[in-house]
Amino acid sequence: MDRMDLYRVFARVVDCASFTRAADSLGLPRSSVSAAVQMLETRLGARLLNRTTRRVSVTEDGAVFYERCVRLLSDMEEAEDLFRNAGGRPSGRLRVDVPGRIGRLVIAPALPEFLAAYPQIEIDLGMTDRAVDLVEERADCVLRVGPLGDSGLVGRRIGDLELINVASPAYLARHGAPAGPQDLAEHLAVNYASPSSGRVEPWELMDGEMVRTQPMRGTVCVNSAEGLIACCLAGLGLIQIPAYDVAGHLAAGELVRVMDEHRAQPMQMTLLYPHRRQAPERLKVFSAWLDTLLRPHVRAP
């Protein structure tokens, strides 16, 4: 490995806090990653990492060197982009991950327009509802909905995703429409269980500036948005869902909004990037395009 390869390997180990995960993300044997860090420590004459059987942590010297590495690697990528973009057109491959239904309903149908405008950019589009680790999976950006943890990533707030309450005409014909939260005890919901925790999510209801939660009775519980919508269409209960998710069903009269004055708190939508001083031009134009594309589906932050 040359010097820059050693820097890149070291930075990835720090980001992943693991030799094994760093090796997997780089497509290298673990022994090669370990040897690269040892070679770098020998070259520098400093211990960069503390290693135990359970975890890897950065030393004080390692933390200082890591910050320099990140800046240096970012500068190198920016310099290379000057030549890649010599013709004035952003180019290269972007690895992007987005929530499944946003990807299928909103982003994928619009991608031909983006790729026609930027024919030298290639997109690896992941669609998943699980939390994606940008470092380990080498993603350039991810779109996330909901509260964010303290990830140390750079974020651009897109807006707030509107949530609505809906039911099928068949359900309303049998049970009537709830006029307010006081009626929900007499109604059924299609319950949603978090795929990661298995926890059944209660309903959220805005009451002025206050947010109330209310568990709902139901005869069916699902762990995906597709299942939630399918069961609602089948007349199995009320659901809370992002408005964009059911826009087509609402327009077709297959679903009906209920209790509009008592909805869940909107969920924030954020585009996240790894920490870097200067983003590649291809990432800048894609994120600007995505921001414009999603604006009609969210409330301004």
Coordinates of C-alpha atoms in Angstrom, one line a residue:
M1 CA 0.0 0.0 0.0
D2 CA 1.2 3.5 -0.7
R3 CA 1.0 6.3 1.9
M4 CA -2.5 7.5 1.0
D5 CA -3.8 3.9 1.1
L6 CA -2.5 3.6 4.7
Y7 CA -4.2 6.9 5.6
R8 CA -7.5 5.7 4.1
V9 CA -7.3 2.3 5.9
F10 CA -6.5 4.0 9.3
A11 CA -9.4 6.5 8.9
R12 CA -11.8 3.7 8.1
V13 CA -10.8 1.7 11.2
V14 CA -11.4 4.8 13.3
D15 CA -14.8 5.4 11.7
C16 CA -15.9 1.8 12.2
A17 CA -14.2 1.3 15.6
S18 CA -13.4 -2.2 14.3
F19 CA -10.7 -3.9 12.2
T20 CA -13.2 -6.4 11.0
R21 CA -15.9 -4.0 9.9
A22 CA -13.3 -1.7 8.3
A23 CA -11.9 -4.7 6.4
D24 CA -15.4 -5.7 5.2
S25 CA -16.3 -2.1 4.0
L26 CA -12.9 -1.8 2.2
G27 CA -13.1 -5.3 0.7
L28 CA -9.8 -6.3 2.2
P29 CA -8.7 -9.2 4.5
R30 CA -8.7 -8.2 8.1
S31 CA -5.0 -9.2 8.3
S32 CA -4.2 -6.6 5.6
V33 CA -6.0 -3.8 7.5
S34 CA -4.2 -4.7 10.7
A35 CA -0.9 -4.8 8.9
A36 CA -1.6 -1.4 7.3
V37 CA -2.2 0.3 10.6
Q38 CA 0.9 -1.3 12.2
M39 CA 2.9 -0.1 9.2
L40 CA 1.6 3.4 9.6
E41 CA 2.3 3.4 13.3
T42 CA 5.9 2.3 12.6
R43 CA 6.3 5.0 10.0
L44 CA 5.0 7.7 12.3
G45 CA 6.7 6.4 15.5
A46 CA 3.4 6.8 17.4
R47 CA 0.7 4.5 18.7
L48 CA -2.6 5.5 17.0
L49 CA -5.0 2.9 18.3
N50 CA -5.7 1.0 21.5
R51 CA -6.6 -2.6 20.8
T52 CA -8.5 -5.0 23.1
T53 CA -10.2 -8.2 22.4
R54 CA -13.6 -6.4 22.4
R55 CA -13.0 -3.0 20.8
V56 CA -10.7 -0.6 19.1
S57 CA -10.3 3.0 20.3
V58 CA -8.2 5.9 19.1
T59 CA -5.3 7.2 21.2
E60 CA -4.8 10.9 21.8
D61 CA -2.1 11.0 19.1
G62 CA -4.4 8.9 16.9
A63 CA -7.2 11.4 17.3
V64 CA -5.0 14.3 16.2
F65 CA -3.7 12.3 13.2
Y66 CA -7.2 11.2 12.2
E67 CA -8.4 14.8 11.8
R68 CA -5.4 15.5 9.6
C69 CA -6.1 12.3 7.6
V70 CA -9.8 13.2 7.0
R71 CA -8.8 16.7 5.7
L72 CA -6.0 15.3 3.5
L73 CA -8.2 12.6 2.0
S74 CA -11.0 15.1 1.3
D75 CA -8.5 17.5 -0.3
M76 CA -7.2 14.7 -2.5
E77 CA -10.7 13.8 -3.7
E78 CA -11.5 17.4 -4.3
A79 CA -8.3 17.8 -6.4
E80 CA -9.1 14.7 -8.4
D81 CA -12.6 16.1 -9.1
L82 CA -11.0 19.1 -10.7
F83 CA -9.7 16.9 -13.5
R84 CA -12.8 14.6 -13.6
N85 CA -14.9 17.7 -14.0
A86 CA -12.6 19.5 -16.4
G87 CA -15.4 19.5 -19.0
G88 CA -17.7 21.3 -16.6
R89 CA -19.9 18.2 -16.0
P90 CA -20.1 16.5 -12.6
S91 CA -19.2 12.8 -13.0
G92 CA -18.6 9.6 -11.0
R93 CA -20.6 7.1 -9.0
L94 CA -22.8 8.1 -6.1
R95 CA -24.0 5.6 -3.4
V96 CA -27.3 6.7 -2.0
D97 CA -29.7 5.1 0.4
V98 CA -33.4 6.2 0.9
P99 CA -36.5 4.8 2.6
G100 CA -38.1 2.2 0.5
R101 CA -41.4 3.8 -0.4
I102 CA -40.0 7.3 -0.9
G103 CA -37.5 5.6 -3.3
R104 CA -40.1 3.7 -5.2
L105 CA -42.9 6.3 -5.3
V106 CA -41.0 9.6 -5.6
I107 CA -37.2 9.3 -6.4
A108 CA -37.0 6.4 -8.9
P109 CA -39.7 7.8 -11.2
A110 CA -37.8 11.1 -11.4
L111 CA -34.3 9.7 -11.8
P112 CA -34.4 9.7 -15.6
E113 CA -34.7 13.5 -15.5
F114 CA -31.6 13.8 -13.3
L115 CA -29.5 11.3 -15.3
A116 CA -30.4 13.1 -18.5
A117 CA -29.2 16.3 -17.0
Y118 CA -26.0 14.7 -15.6
P119 CA -25.2 11.8 -18.0
Q120 CA -21.7 11.2 -16.5
I121 CA -23.0 10.5 -13.0
E122 CA -24.0 6.9 -12.0
I123 CA -26.3 6.1 -9.1
D124 CA -26.2 3.1 -6.8
L125 CA -29.7 3.5 -5.2
G126 CA -30.4 1.5 -2.0
M127 CA -34.0 1.4 -0.8
T128 CA -34.3 0.2 2.8
D129 CA -36.1 1.2 5.9
R130 CA -33.3 0.1 8.2
A131 CA -30.7 2.6 9.5
V132 CA -27.7 2.6 7.1
D133 CA -24.2 3.2 8.4
L134 CA -22.7 5.6 5.9
V135 CA -19.1 4.6 6.8
E136 CA -19.4 0.9 6.8
E137 CA -21.6 0.7 3.7
R138 CA -19.6 3.4 1.9
A139 CA -22.7 5.5 1.1
D140 CA -22.3 9.1 0.0
C141 CA -25.6 10.2 1.5
V142 CA -28.7 8.8 3.1
L143 CA -32.2 10.2 3.4
R144 CA -33.7 9.6 6.9
V145 CA -37.1 10.3 8.3
G146 CA -37.7 10.8 12.0
P147 CA -35.5 11.9 14.9
L148 CA -31.7 11.6 14.5
G149 CA -29.2 10.2 16.9
D150 CA -25.9 11.9 17.7
S151 CA -24.1 10.4 14.7
G152 CA -21.5 13.1 14.0
L153 CA -22.8 13.2 10.4
V154 CA -23.4 16.4 8.4
G155 CA -27.2 16.9 7.8
R156 CA -29.4 19.1 5.6
R157 CA -32.9 19.4 6.9
I158 CA -35.3 18.9 3.9
G159 CA -38.5 19.6 5.8
D160 CA -41.3 18.0 7.9
L161 CA -43.2 15.0 6.5
E162 CA -47.0 15.4 7.0
L163 CA -48.7 12.4 8.7
I164 CA -52.5 11.9 8.2
N165 CA -55.2 9.5 9.5
V166 CA -57.0 7.4 6.9
A167 CA -59.5 4.6 6.6
S168 CA -61.2 2.7 3.7
P169 CA -64.8 3.5 2.7
A170 CA -65.6 -0.2 3.6
Y171 CA -64.3 0.3 7.2
L172 CA -66.2 3.6 7.6
A173 CA -69.4 2.0 6.3
R174 CA -69.2 -0.6 9.1
H175 CA -67.8 1.4 12.0
G176 CA -68.5 5.1 11.1
A177 CA -65.9 7.8 11.2
P178 CA -64.3 8.9 14.5
A179 CA -65.0 12.5 15.3
G180 CA -62.1 12.9 17.6
P181 CA -59.8 11.1 20.1
Q182 CA -62.7 10.4 22.4
D183 CA -64.1 8.0 19.8
L184 CA -61.0 6.0 19.2
A185 CA -61.7 3.4 21.9
E186 CA -64.6 2.2 19.8
H187 CA -62.5 1.8 16.7
L188 CA -59.8 -0.6 15.3
A189 CA -56.4 0.3 13.9
V190 CA -54.0 -1.7 11.8
N191 CA -51.1 -1.6 14.3
Y192 CA -47.5 -1.1 13.3
A193 CA -44.5 -2.9 15.0
S194 CA -41.0 -1.5 14.5
P195 CA -39.0 -3.9 12.4
S196 CA -35.9 -3.3 14.6
S197 CA -37.4 -3.5 18.1
G198 CA -40.7 -5.3 17.5
R199 CA -42.4 -2.6 19.6
V200 CA -46.0 -1.8 18.6
E201 CA -46.1 2.0 18.0
P202 CA -49.0 3.9 19.7
W203 CA -50.9 6.5 17.8
E204 CA -49.7 10.1 18.2
L205 CA -52.3 12.9 18.4
M206 CA -51.6 16.6 18.4
D207 CA -53.8 18.5 20.9
G208 CA -52.9 22.1 20.4
E209 CA -49.1 22.3 21.1
M210 CA -49.2 19.0 23.1
V211 CA -48.5 15.6 21.7
R212 CA -50.6 12.7 23.2
T213 CA -50.0 9.0 22.6
Q214 CA -52.8 6.5 22.5
P215 CA -52.5 2.7 22.1
M216 CA -55.0 1.4 19.6
R217 CA -57.0 -1.8 19.6
G218 CA -56.5 -4.0 16.5
T219 CA -56.8 -7.5 15.1
V220 CA -53.8 -7.3 12.8
C221 CA -50.2 -5.9 13.3
V222 CA -47.7 -5.4 10.5
N223 CA -44.0 -4.4 10.3
S224 CA -43.9 -2.5 6.9
A225 CA -45.6 0.5 5.3
E226 CA -46.8 -1.8 2.4
G227 CA -48.5 -4.1 4.9
L228 CA -50.0 -1.1 6.8
I229 CA -51.6 0.3 3.6
A230 CA -52.7 -3.1 2.2
C231 CA -54.5 -4.0 5.4
C232 CA -56.1 -0.5 5.6
L233 CA -57.4 -0.9 2.0
A234 CA -58.8 -4.3 3.0
G235 CA -60.9 -2.5 5.7
L236 CA -59.1 -3.9 8.7
G237 CA -58.7 -0.6 10.5
L238 CA -57.5 3.0 10.7
I239 CA -53.9 3.9 10.1
Q240 CA -51.5 6.9 10.5
I241 CA -49.3 7.3 7.4
P242 CA -47.3 9.9 5.5
A243 CA -49.5 11.7 3.1
Y244 CA -47.3 11.0 0.1
D245 CA -47.6 7.3 0.8
V246 CA -51.4 7.2 0.1
A247 CA -51.9 10.2 -2.3
G248 CA -52.9 7.9 -5.1
H249 CA -55.3 5.9 -3.0
L250 CA -56.9 9.2 -1.7
A251 CA -57.3 10.5 -5.3
A252 CA -58.9 7.3 -6.4
G253 CA -61.3 7.3 -3.4
E254 CA -59.9 4.0 -2.1
L255 CA -59.0 5.7 1.2
V256 CA -60.5 8.7 3.1
R257 CA -58.9 11.1 5.5
V258 CA -60.3 11.2 9.0
M259 CA -59.8 13.3 12.1
D260 CA -57.7 15.9 10.2
E261 CA -57.6 18.2 13.2
H262 CA -56.0 15.5 15.3
R263 CA -53.0 14.2 13.5
A264 CA -49.6 12.9 14.5
Q265 CA -46.6 15.3 14.9
P266 CA -44.8 15.7 11.5
M267 CA -41.6 13.8 11.1
Q268 CA -38.4 15.6 10.0
M269 CA -36.7 14.5 6.8
T270 CA -33.0 14.9 6.7
L271 CA -30.3 14.2 4.1
L272 CA -27.1 13.1 5.8
Y273 CA -23.5 13.0 4.6
P274 CA -20.2 11.7 6.0
H275 CA -18.1 14.4 7.6
R276 CA -16.0 16.0 4.9
R277 CA -14.8 19.6 4.4
Q278 CA -15.6 19.7 0.7
A279 CA -18.3 17.5 -0.9
P280 CA -17.7 16.2 -4.5
E281 CA -19.6 18.2 -7.1
R282 CA -21.7 15.1 -8.1
L283 CA -23.0 15.0 -4.5
K284 CA -23.7 18.7 -4.5
V285 CA -25.8 18.6 -7.6
F286 CA -27.6 15.4 -6.5
S287 CA -28.5 16.7 -3.1
A288 CA -29.8 20.0 -4.6
W289 CA -31.9 18.0 -7.1
L290 CA -33.3 15.7 -4.3
D291 CA -34.1 18.7 -2.1
T292 CA -36.2 20.3 -5.0
L293 CA -37.8 16.9 -5.8
L294 CA -39.0 16.3 -2.2
R295 CA -40.1 19.9 -1.3
P296 CA -43.7 19.4 -2.6
H297 CA -44.0 16.4 -0.2
V298 CA -42.9 18.2 3.0
R299 CA -43.5 21.3 5.0
A300 CA -40.6 23.8 5.0
P301 CA -38.4 23.4 8.2

